[in-house]
Amino acid sequence: MKILVSLKRVADPDNANKIKVTPQKIETTGLEFKPNPFDEYAVETALRLTENAANTKQRLGEVTVVTFGPKEAESTLRAALATGADKAIRVDATDDALDGDLVARALAKLIETEKPDLVLLGKQEVEGDANQVAQLLAEYLGWPQATFAGSIKSEGDTALLVGREIDGGTMNLRVTLPAVVSVDLRIVAPRSVQSVHTKADHAYPEGVRFAALMAIMAAKKKSLTEVKLTDLTGDVGLKIKYTGFEPPPARKAGVKVKSVSELVEKLKTEAKVL
Amino acid sequence: MPDFFEIARHLTAEEQTVQRTVRAFVDARVLPTIGDHFERGTFPTELIGEIAGLGLLGCNLHGYGCAGLSEVGYGLAMQELERGDSGIRSFASVQGSLVMYPIWAFGSDAQKARYLPKMAAGEIIGCFGLTEPDAGSNPGGMRTVAIDDGDSYVITGTKRWITNGNLAQVALVWAKLGGQDGPVHGFLVPTDSKGFEARLIHKKMSLRASVTSELIMEEVRVPKEAILPNVKGMKGPLSCLTSARFGIAWGVIGAANACFDSALDYAKNRVQFAGKPIASHQLVQAKFAEMLTQISGAQLMALEAARLKEEKKLRPQHVSMIKRNNVRVALDAARVCRDILGGNGITLEYPIMRHLCNLETVSTYEGTHDVHTLILGQDVTGISAFE
């Protein structure tokens, strides 16, 4: 199976206090970046679908990772190559010149030449939380989509059985390939992904895999190509217009109550939870 | 802990990935259980497979299934491991620098082929027998001897404070060949040899999540091919120690980082006097300013030493300086951080006391603070204070 995974780096949420917000923009210089966690889950899913867990060194498919970003974003791709992806593509762009729609249109064009059987994405990135690219991409491609996947069972190169996380439970969808699937947190639970290569009772360690140090060194030699955004789409206009930026309001200090009855009163009248 | 001088800009993409990967591993696998292991006095043997799978064992060696990291990459890996616990880093240091490195540097082709791939894979664990009950800072005073007995050597002696001793399948034992006046040689001794016994050292208050042993050898017979053929004299063990000390000097920065982060988080949230966090108090700020300065300096020194090592210009005296300085910096920082946490600082709910106890050992092993002082004193004056 040939899988294309779109991933993005995001500002490290642990450094949220370093972010400077002006009314015109969010200042990103000096921030540390890490891969968007949901995208890391998508890479892990792609790897699990293209291997026999008993011998992960032998790859039984092809995983291509794609990112949109500046040169520095290549370390995110190299890290994905180190965990087992086969090749990488960076579409040269800066974050403030992108929105979900432009990314989806450019990805659709890229997919015409890459011809994957499956496109995997994180359900959303944790900066803007827009949650748009997978849905728009499926529409532009005219492919079936299954979003918020918490489990995937491969039925070979023709179809996937996807357990979608929805309010109140799981919706099981069978999608025929090629398809677009976005993944949720539980996709990296030990038994969430069942490929045709791995024994059905195999349990992976919880979470995404760690790259072996040797593979990190070897990832230098894997293919990483650069594509210009304008080569993928002539229309680089954005559908999302930002009218202003402001930091979230600081949390207000709490109050101390003198008695239980005062607490109950406040829960009733102020918090309105009783 | 802030990367105050932005040393990340000196790191290659691979080195940054190495650091992030080992950090993520330590967060996910080491930190959740290490406090319990420390309390029970057990080494987390369940992690050996994953540590080896990551390629952390002998990761700066090339070939034989080793990762072939740069010296900076190796340093960062040790730093992130020791952010977890000095015992975990010690396990990797002993395996990589004290056993795999000498086999790689001084061993025969047959020894390299027999041991290195399996040691990188964690299938063979090694320990390093140099220190003895009566030969610590002066290892040249060792009493262990190896007698040539035709087709084999017969080794007799006792080694003490041996990390991994009871985990190991092979012990690299340093012994004087032929008798007390003979030259020092290294011998690869299988720990299941007749006459070889490893005894656990109990009642430790430090490095509790680490196996520390005494090795007792009574006429242990090993074949002739057990000797490391390409090194003779104290240069052998000392070059291993130089390699391991380099990793220690990086590692302790990780321990210091862990203490700093824990104390800073605590100080920002602990409210005393007029409803203000203790981080707003001048005396507490002074502590952080001093620690930030000292730890940043230790990190820069380690980075420079790694660059020198890559240029093949690193002298043992450089390593003495960074081992001596960085361990002291980390130990001082751990004590100050413990103080910032008050009573909470003495529990295993926070990592600080565990690191503080561990660093007392790290300050002593692989050349005590004072011995490195004298090595530097000799380098400056040209006069040895040892004799």
XYZ file of C-alpha atoms in Angstrom:
661
model
C 0.000 0.000 0.000
C 1.215 3.479 -0.878
C 0.371 6.037 1.789
C 0.862 9.773 1.792
C 0.895 11.534 5.153
C 0.603 15.263 5.524
C 2.290 16.649 8.606
C 2.989 20.026 10.064
C 5.210 21.448 12.750
C 3.558 23.464 15.480
C 4.909 25.778 18.158
C 5.743 23.713 21.232
C 2.687 24.082 23.488
C 5.024 23.925 26.498
C 6.417 27.285 25.399
C 3.054 28.997 25.051
C 4.192 31.712 27.446
C 6.887 32.797 24.966
C 4.443 33.619 22.194
C 4.153 37.328 21.473
C 0.857 38.503 20.060
C 0.447 41.852 18.342
C -2.822 43.017 16.801
C -1.302 42.328 13.347
C 0.295 38.940 13.848
C 1.538 36.180 16.105
C 5.307 36.407 16.389
C 6.850 32.983 15.810
C 10.576 33.800 15.748
C 12.479 32.206 18.622
C 9.798 29.600 19.246
C 10.608 25.930 19.476
C 8.655 23.662 17.194
C 7.570 20.058 17.391
C 5.493 17.900 15.088
C 1.749 18.313 15.467
C 0.836 15.349 17.699
C -2.124 14.223 15.577
C 0.172 14.217 12.531
C 2.647 12.041 14.410
C -0.233 9.634 15.020
C -0.927 9.671 11.279
C 2.703 8.738 10.532
C 2.552 5.960 13.133
C -0.675 4.691 11.565
C 0.916 4.670 8.112
C 3.909 2.727 9.437
C 1.710 0.161 11.184
C -0.256 -0.363 7.968
C 2.894 -0.996 5.919
C 4.787 -3.472 8.075
C 4.699 -6.793 9.818
C 5.114 -5.838 13.472
C 7.355 -8.879 13.926
C 9.952 -7.304 11.627
C 9.489 -3.551 11.371
C 12.780 -3.054 9.537
C 11.326 -4.605 6.409
C 8.917 -2.100 4.908
C 5.930 -3.614 3.099
C 4.632 -0.506 1.402
C 5.631 3.078 0.789
C 5.076 5.997 3.106
C 5.601 9.527 1.805
C 5.518 12.431 4.246
C 4.649 15.937 3.069
C 4.859 19.234 4.866
C 4.170 22.834 3.952
C 6.689 25.154 5.513
C 10.050 26.916 5.424
C 13.428 25.179 5.175
C 13.561 24.740 8.968
C 10.474 22.530 8.778
C 12.635 19.874 7.106
C 13.760 18.607 10.521
C 10.141 17.554 11.087
C 10.297 15.532 7.872
C 13.690 14.032 8.726
C 12.313 12.916 12.073
C 9.452 11.147 10.273
C 11.935 9.554 7.858
C 13.906 8.316 10.884
C 10.881 6.507 12.267
C 10.454 4.611 8.968
C 8.856 6.803 6.277
C 10.430 6.271 2.863
C 10.552 9.711 1.301
C 9.634 13.285 2.031
C 8.387 16.331 0.171
C 8.511 19.892 1.447
C 6.240 22.414 -0.205
C 8.010 25.712 0.305
C 5.721 28.160 2.099
C 5.394 30.219 5.260
C 2.646 29.608 7.772
C 0.988 33.011 7.383
C 0.627 32.464 3.613
C -1.357 29.244 4.110
C -4.827 28.212 5.124
C -6.607 24.874 5.134
C -8.167 25.406 1.740
C -4.899 26.325 0.001
C -3.143 23.351 1.612
C -5.958 21.033 0.491
C -5.869 22.325 -3.096
C -2.060 22.039 -3.275
C -2.136 18.557 -1.729
C -4.759 17.455 -4.256
C -2.433 18.490 -7.081
C 0.529 16.741 -5.476
C -1.545 13.580 -5.048
C -2.220 13.513 -8.812
C 1.465 12.785 -9.357
C 2.197 10.786 -6.182
C -0.846 8.506 -6.681
C -1.121 7.128 -3.122
C -3.744 4.524 -2.212
C -4.434 6.327 1.031
C -3.924 9.821 2.421
C -3.584 10.003 6.198
C -3.727 13.222 8.175
C -4.025 14.278 11.785
C -7.598 15.315 12.504
C -6.402 18.867 13.169
C -3.288 20.785 14.061
C -3.079 22.032 17.616
C -2.310 25.672 16.788
C -5.338 26.799 14.798
C -7.461 23.692 15.459
C -9.188 24.376 12.142
C -9.890 20.717 11.296
C -10.464 21.343 7.576
C -7.761 19.878 5.383
C -8.881 16.241 5.318
C -12.485 17.102 4.504
C -11.604 19.691 1.833
C -8.984 17.404 0.306
C -11.439 14.520 -0.041
C -13.873 16.864 -1.736
C -11.281 18.235 -4.180
C -10.105 14.714 -5.006
C -13.599 13.275 -5.175
C -12.443 10.485 -2.828
C -14.269 8.914 0.114
C -13.335 10.267 3.520
C -13.364 8.968 7.080
C -12.479 11.505 9.735
C -11.495 11.159 13.430
C -10.390 7.555 12.989
C -9.847 5.796 16.308
C -9.268 2.443 14.651
C -8.396 1.190 11.181
C -8.556 -2.350 9.900
C -6.953 -2.832 6.528
C -8.768 -5.086 4.088
C -5.855 -5.181 1.679
C -5.330 -2.645 -1.058
C -9.029 -2.194 -1.766
C -10.745 -1.004 1.408
C -10.388 0.000 5.045
C -12.755 -0.510 7.929
C -12.530 2.723 9.922
C -13.907 3.250 13.423
C -14.758 6.944 13.614
C -14.913 8.612 16.996
C -18.208 10.447 17.229
C -20.254 11.834 20.082
C -21.560 8.941 22.093
C -19.666 6.126 20.416
C -17.980 4.786 17.330
C -19.244 4.845 13.764
C -17.827 2.063 11.624
C -17.316 3.001 7.996
C -15.964 0.902 5.196
C -14.156 3.156 2.732
C -12.923 1.967 -0.635
C -9.453 3.068 -1.612
C -8.168 5.495 -2.599
C -9.470 7.472 0.359
C -8.666 10.265 2.792
C -8.589 9.383 6.497
C -7.891 11.715 9.423
C -6.845 10.177 12.727
C -7.705 10.851 16.347
C -5.790 10.161 19.559
C -6.852 6.548 20.087
C -5.430 5.421 16.752
C -2.077 4.870 18.543
C -3.509 2.548 21.183
C -1.838 -0.907 21.112
C -4.446 -2.654 18.934
C -6.056 0.211 17.007
C -4.429 -0.444 13.648
C -4.688 -3.844 12.010
C -2.699 -4.300 8.845
C -2.895 -7.367 6.629
C 0.766 -8.092 7.412
C 0.719 -8.228 11.221
C -0.778 -10.984 13.357
C -4.207 -9.879 14.541
C -3.405 -10.265 18.248
C -0.284 -8.097 18.134
C -0.142 -5.273 20.673
C 2.044 -2.258 19.895
C 3.497 -0.128 22.692
C 1.128 2.736 23.516
C 1.791 5.841 21.443
C 4.114 6.590 18.564
C 7.387 4.773 18.071
C 10.776 6.255 18.865
C 13.258 6.556 16.025
C 16.366 4.444 16.552
C 19.498 6.594 16.682
C 20.945 4.690 13.739
C 17.824 5.411 11.705
C 18.148 9.105 12.561
C 21.611 9.071 11.009
C 20.421 7.029 8.017
C 17.471 9.378 7.422
C 19.955 11.935 6.070
C 20.298 9.744 2.997
C 16.589 9.357 2.270
C 14.960 11.409 -0.481
C 13.667 14.835 0.522
C 12.471 16.955 -2.386
C 11.334 20.561 -2.425
C 8.322 21.713 -4.413
C 7.220 25.293 -4.976
C 3.704 26.102 -3.874
C 3.098 27.955 -7.139
C 3.994 24.803 -9.080
C 1.021 23.092 -7.429
C -1.572 25.823 -7.721
C -1.747 29.086 -9.604
C -4.160 30.479 -7.041
C -2.382 31.052 -3.755
C -5.140 33.272 -2.387
C -6.429 32.567 1.122
C -10.058 31.968 1.992
C -9.461 32.750 5.663
C -8.930 36.418 6.453
C -7.558 37.305 9.869
C -9.023 40.520 11.234
C -6.900 40.748 14.357
C -4.963 38.847 16.986
C -5.191 38.924 20.736
C -3.944 36.621 23.492
C -6.536 34.642 25.403
C -7.702 36.464 28.550
C -5.677 35.696 31.663
C -7.383 33.453 34.152
C -9.005 35.411 36.948
C -7.962 34.707 40.501
C -10.337 32.511 42.494
C -12.187 33.541 45.613
C -12.198 31.969 49.033
C -15.552 31.196 50.601
C -16.144 31.224 54.318
C -18.685 28.447 54.636
C -20.226 25.500 52.865
C -23.513 27.339 52.520
C -21.764 30.239 50.787
C -20.085 27.740 48.435
C -23.415 26.114 47.591
C -24.939 29.533 47.039
C -22.168 30.517 44.623
C -22.400 27.200 42.795
C -26.088 27.920 42.310
C -26.044 31.583 41.425
C -22.598 32.237 39.888
C -21.278 28.954 38.515
C -24.848 27.779 37.853
C -23.833 24.129 38.100
C -26.371 23.150 40.739
C 15.321 24.789 31.432
C 15.969 27.635 29.017
C 18.588 27.071 26.320
C 20.007 30.411 27.388
C 22.794 30.673 24.842
C 20.703 29.007 22.155
C 23.147 26.160 21.658
C 20.449 24.494 19.567
C 21.708 26.623 16.692
C 25.030 24.746 16.833
C 23.333 21.358 16.567
C 22.765 19.494 13.324
C 19.243 18.407 12.454
C 20.240 14.838 13.394
C 21.610 15.921 16.767
C 18.394 17.790 17.508
C 16.362 14.741 16.542
C 18.539 12.534 18.749
C 17.920 14.843 21.696
C 14.174 15.045 21.091
C 13.910 11.282 20.633
C 15.788 10.354 23.802
C 13.873 13.020 25.710
C 10.559 11.608 24.530
C 11.711 8.100 25.447
C 12.716 9.185 28.952
C 9.431 11.052 29.446
C 7.367 8.082 28.300
C 9.261 5.125 29.726
C 11.707 6.184 32.443
C 10.048 8.953 34.430
C 6.772 7.138 35.193
C 8.523 4.329 37.103
C 11.997 5.497 38.076
C 10.969 6.854 41.474
C 9.535 3.459 42.421
C 12.662 1.670 41.206
C 14.795 4.051 43.245
C 12.690 3.450 46.341
C 12.790 -0.333 45.925
C 16.459 -0.306 44.966
C 15.970 -2.038 41.613
C 17.326 -1.374 38.150
C 14.603 -1.181 35.456
C 15.767 -4.254 33.528
C 12.485 -4.121 31.585
C 13.873 -1.076 29.745
C 17.086 -2.716 28.518
C 15.472 -3.993 25.322
C 14.040 -0.603 24.414
C 17.238 1.254 25.350
C 19.151 -1.083 23.048
C 16.467 -0.887 20.366
C 16.865 2.875 20.318
C 20.575 2.334 19.670
C 21.705 4.022 22.892
C 24.358 1.417 23.732
C 27.738 2.330 22.276
C 25.985 4.971 20.201
C 29.136 6.941 19.370
C 30.921 3.884 17.979
C 30.925 3.141 14.261
C 30.150 -0.232 12.727
C 29.141 -3.494 14.439
C 25.507 -2.410 14.727
C 26.327 0.804 16.581
C 24.573 4.075 15.766
C 27.680 6.096 14.864
C 26.527 9.355 16.440
C 28.663 12.473 16.532
C 30.254 13.247 19.893
C 27.696 16.016 20.428
C 24.905 13.600 19.599
C 26.360 11.101 22.080
C 26.613 13.814 24.725
C 23.020 14.893 24.173
C 21.822 11.292 24.411
C 23.618 10.881 27.761
C 22.241 14.235 28.939
C 18.670 13.234 28.190
C 19.119 9.777 29.774
C 20.452 11.315 32.965
C 17.548 13.796 33.005
C 15.734 10.560 33.789
C 18.183 9.112 36.295
C 21.944 8.826 36.765
C 21.491 5.069 37.177
C 20.122 4.701 33.647
C 22.898 6.843 32.217
C 25.459 4.864 34.220
C 24.127 1.633 32.722
C 24.615 3.057 29.227
C 28.006 4.605 30.065
C 29.407 1.355 31.407
C 28.098 -0.709 28.522
C 29.132 1.788 25.833
C 32.216 3.599 27.053
C 33.756 1.145 29.498
C 33.190 -2.189 27.777
C 32.181 -1.726 24.137
C 34.660 1.110 23.540
C 37.782 -0.815 24.691
C 36.706 -3.870 22.701
C 36.180 -1.592 19.699
C 39.507 0.211 20.233
C 41.794 -2.523 21.589
C 40.085 -5.820 20.828
C 40.847 -8.476 18.243
C 38.588 -8.828 15.205
C 37.184 -11.993 16.739
C 36.380 -10.186 20.020
C 34.710 -7.327 18.148
C 32.600 -9.697 16.079
C 31.701 -11.811 19.094
C 30.742 -9.038 21.478
C 29.950 -5.694 19.827
C 26.783 -6.476 17.819
C 25.233 -8.365 20.739
C 26.234 -5.669 23.203
C 24.729 -2.955 20.972
C 21.554 -5.059 20.866
C 21.540 -5.424 24.660
C 21.790 -9.211 24.386
C 25.136 -9.219 26.193
C 25.588 -6.840 29.120
C 29.066 -5.896 30.239
C 30.685 -4.546 33.363
C 34.072 -2.947 33.959
C 36.323 -4.201 36.714
C 39.036 -1.714 37.592
C 38.407 -0.360 41.109
C 39.271 -2.607 44.034
C 38.523 -2.440 47.758
C 42.029 -1.082 48.329
C 42.651 0.621 44.967
C 40.248 3.483 44.237
C 41.783 6.788 43.214
C 45.023 4.937 42.562
C 43.955 2.102 40.258
C 47.600 1.340 39.477
C 47.777 -0.092 42.986
C 45.464 -2.942 42.012
C 46.193 -6.406 43.374
C 44.298 -8.512 40.862
C 46.716 -10.640 38.886
C 46.542 -12.819 35.798
C 48.998 -15.687 35.586
C 49.995 -17.166 32.227
C 49.346 -20.902 32.462
C 50.200 -22.148 28.993
C 46.979 -22.183 26.993
C 45.052 -19.982 29.462
C 45.270 -17.151 31.992
C 44.328 -17.628 35.616
C 42.876 -14.501 37.253
C 42.609 -13.883 40.990
C 41.453 -10.739 42.741
C 38.507 -8.634 43.930
C 36.857 -5.676 42.187
C 34.445 -3.345 43.943
C 31.824 -0.690 43.059
C 31.155 -2.400 39.752
C 28.083 -1.017 37.968
C 26.097 -3.730 36.120
C 28.132 -6.436 37.915
C 25.184 -8.725 38.613
C 23.540 -7.981 35.247
C 26.595 -8.738 33.160
C 27.408 -11.731 31.031
C 30.951 -10.452 30.467
C 33.299 -8.543 32.759
C 36.211 -6.552 31.390
C 38.688 -7.194 34.185
C 41.936 -5.265 34.458
C 44.726 -7.284 36.048
C 48.491 -7.288 36.342
C 49.975 -9.918 34.085
C 52.430 -12.294 35.676
C 52.331 -10.844 39.210
C 52.187 -7.656 41.292
C 54.943 -5.980 39.239
C 53.520 -6.960 35.860
C 51.916 -4.649 33.305
C 48.140 -4.051 33.432
C 46.097 -5.874 30.805
C 42.394 -6.201 30.091
C 40.629 -9.594 30.060
C 37.123 -10.387 28.829
C 35.861 -12.759 31.497
C 32.510 -14.539 31.074
C 30.651 -14.095 34.366
C 29.632 -17.757 34.399
C 33.281 -18.820 34.586
C 34.214 -21.174 37.402
C 35.540 -19.209 40.363
C 33.808 -15.954 39.338
C 31.224 -14.535 41.702
C 29.313 -11.222 41.597
C 27.829 -10.029 44.899
C 25.294 -7.235 45.051
C 26.236 -4.251 47.195
C 23.282 -3.368 49.412
C 22.331 -0.465 51.682
C 23.129 2.177 49.056
C 21.569 5.614 49.563
C 22.543 6.693 46.056
C 22.222 5.258 42.520
C 19.544 3.007 43.947
C 18.095 2.355 40.492
C 21.389 0.827 39.430
C 23.097 -2.507 40.009
C 26.346 -2.136 41.955
C 28.430 -5.205 42.730
C 31.591 -6.710 44.039
C 33.375 -9.174 41.756
C 35.296 -11.947 43.441
C 37.605 -14.015 41.276
C 39.353 -17.058 42.660
C 41.596 -18.665 40.069
C 39.235 -17.898 37.196
C 40.599 -19.592 34.107
C 40.045 -17.866 30.747
C 41.434 -18.856 27.336
C 44.343 -16.962 25.834
C 42.059 -15.153 23.395
C 40.287 -13.434 26.322
C 43.058 -10.829 26.609
C 42.577 -7.466 24.869
C 45.543 -7.741 22.524
C 46.135 -4.152 21.513
C 46.713 -2.260 24.752
C 49.141 -2.630 27.634
C 49.520 -0.635 30.859
C 47.232 1.871 32.570
C 46.599 3.632 29.253
C 43.975 0.945 28.598
C 41.611 1.562 31.510
C 42.370 5.291 31.603
C 41.330 5.793 27.970
C 38.035 4.032 28.751
C 37.521 6.356 31.693
C 38.230 9.409 29.553
C 35.505 8.261 27.193
C 33.014 7.592 29.996
C 33.813 10.807 31.878
C 33.031 12.764 28.739
C 29.561 11.204 28.800
C 29.217 11.931 32.512
C 30.052 15.607 32.000
C 27.156 15.802 29.527
C 24.880 13.542 31.516
C 24.887 15.539 34.734
C 23.601 18.570 32.832
C 20.452 16.512 32.315
C 20.170 15.849 36.042
C 20.682 19.555 36.707
C 18.033 20.441 34.113
C 15.529 18.122 35.760
C 16.144 19.705 39.176
C 16.003 23.243 37.781
C 12.718 22.639 35.937
C 11.123 20.997 38.940
C 12.204 23.772 41.314
C 11.159 26.549 38.921
C 7.722 25.048 38.475
C 7.400 24.682 42.223
C 8.601 28.228 42.954
C 6.111 29.746 40.534
C 3.220 27.918 42.143
C 4.172 27.864 45.810
C 2.567 30.884 47.485
C 3.956 32.232 50.766
C 3.823 35.726 52.302
C 1.301 38.245 50.955
C -0.151 35.821 48.422
C 2.863 35.908 46.138
C 4.694 32.918 44.648
C 8.097 32.315 46.191
C 9.567 32.831 42.699
C 8.905 36.537 43.304
C 11.219 36.566 46.318
C 14.656 38.046 45.772
C 16.522 35.230 47.512
C 14.785 32.627 45.349
C 15.469 34.601 42.184
C 19.127 34.842 43.142
C 19.256 31.060 43.383
C 17.820 30.642 39.882
C 20.081 33.310 38.417
C 23.142 31.550 39.808
C 21.996 28.090 38.706
C 21.129 29.317 35.222
C 24.590 30.838 34.903
C 26.415 27.780 36.189
C 24.412 25.186 34.249
C 24.618 27.217 31.027
C 28.385 27.432 31.506
C 28.609 23.674 32.064
C 26.634 23.084 28.871
C 28.876 25.377 26.822
C 31.993 23.689 28.198
C 30.624 20.250 27.328
C 29.810 21.428 23.819
C 33.338 22.805 23.312
C 34.837 19.551 24.595
C 32.708 17.600 22.124
C 33.907 19.803 19.270
C 37.508 19.217 20.376
C 36.825 15.482 20.504
C 35.462 15.558 16.963
C 38.615 17.418 15.874
C 40.698 14.768 17.718
C 42.172 17.508 19.915
C 40.547 16.526 23.199
C 43.053 15.855 25.996
C 42.240 13.873 29.161
C 42.779 17.129 31.068
C 39.881 18.716 29.180
C 37.733 15.816 30.294
C 38.967 16.182 33.883
C 37.897 19.808 33.822
C 34.376 19.179 32.516
C 33.805 16.101 34.680
C 34.957 17.986 37.776
C 33.127 21.204 36.984
C 29.885 19.894 35.597
C 29.277 17.338 38.337
C 29.928 20.005 40.957
C 27.569 22.393 39.174
C 24.854 19.744 39.017
C 25.346 18.692 42.629
C 25.238 22.301 43.858
C 22.134 22.960 41.750
C 20.420 19.852 43.110
C 21.099 20.978 46.688
C 19.785 24.479 46.013
C 16.706 23.109 44.243
C 16.035 20.761 47.141
C 16.176 23.788 49.411
C 13.674 25.709 47.256
C 11.172 22.876 47.648
C 11.449 22.871 51.413
C 9.978 19.741 52.957
C 8.502 18.636 49.652
C 12.039 18.477 48.293
C 12.946 15.417 50.341
C 10.332 13.109 48.805
C 10.333 10.966 45.684
C 7.252 12.863 44.506
C 9.781 15.250 42.967
C 12.936 14.193 41.107
C 15.318 16.472 43.000
C 16.321 14.437 46.062
C 16.785 11.367 43.870
C 19.137 13.299 41.573
C 20.868 14.857 44.577
C 21.573 11.448 46.112
C 22.708 10.055 42.758
C 25.050 12.961 42.072
C 26.921 12.287 45.304
C 28.065 9.055 43.663
C 28.696 10.675 40.295
C 30.955 13.184 42.031
C 33.029 10.312 43.419
C 33.099 7.727 40.654
C 35.267 7.917 37.546
C 37.815 10.089 39.298
C 36.766 12.014 42.364
C 36.389 15.767 42.298
C 39.684 16.079 44.158
C 41.617 13.758 41.857
C 40.507 15.792 38.846
C 41.574 18.902 40.743
C 45.066 17.449 41.029
C 45.138 16.424 37.365
C 44.385 20.035 36.438
C 46.890 21.263 39.036
C 49.544 19.120 37.428
C 48.572 20.406 34.000
C 49.003 24.005 35.158
C 52.190 23.636 37.219
C 53.883 20.717 35.560
C 54.270 19.173 39.025
C 52.441 16.013 40.040
C 50.868 16.107 43.489
C 50.300 12.343 43.427
C 53.883 11.290 44.005
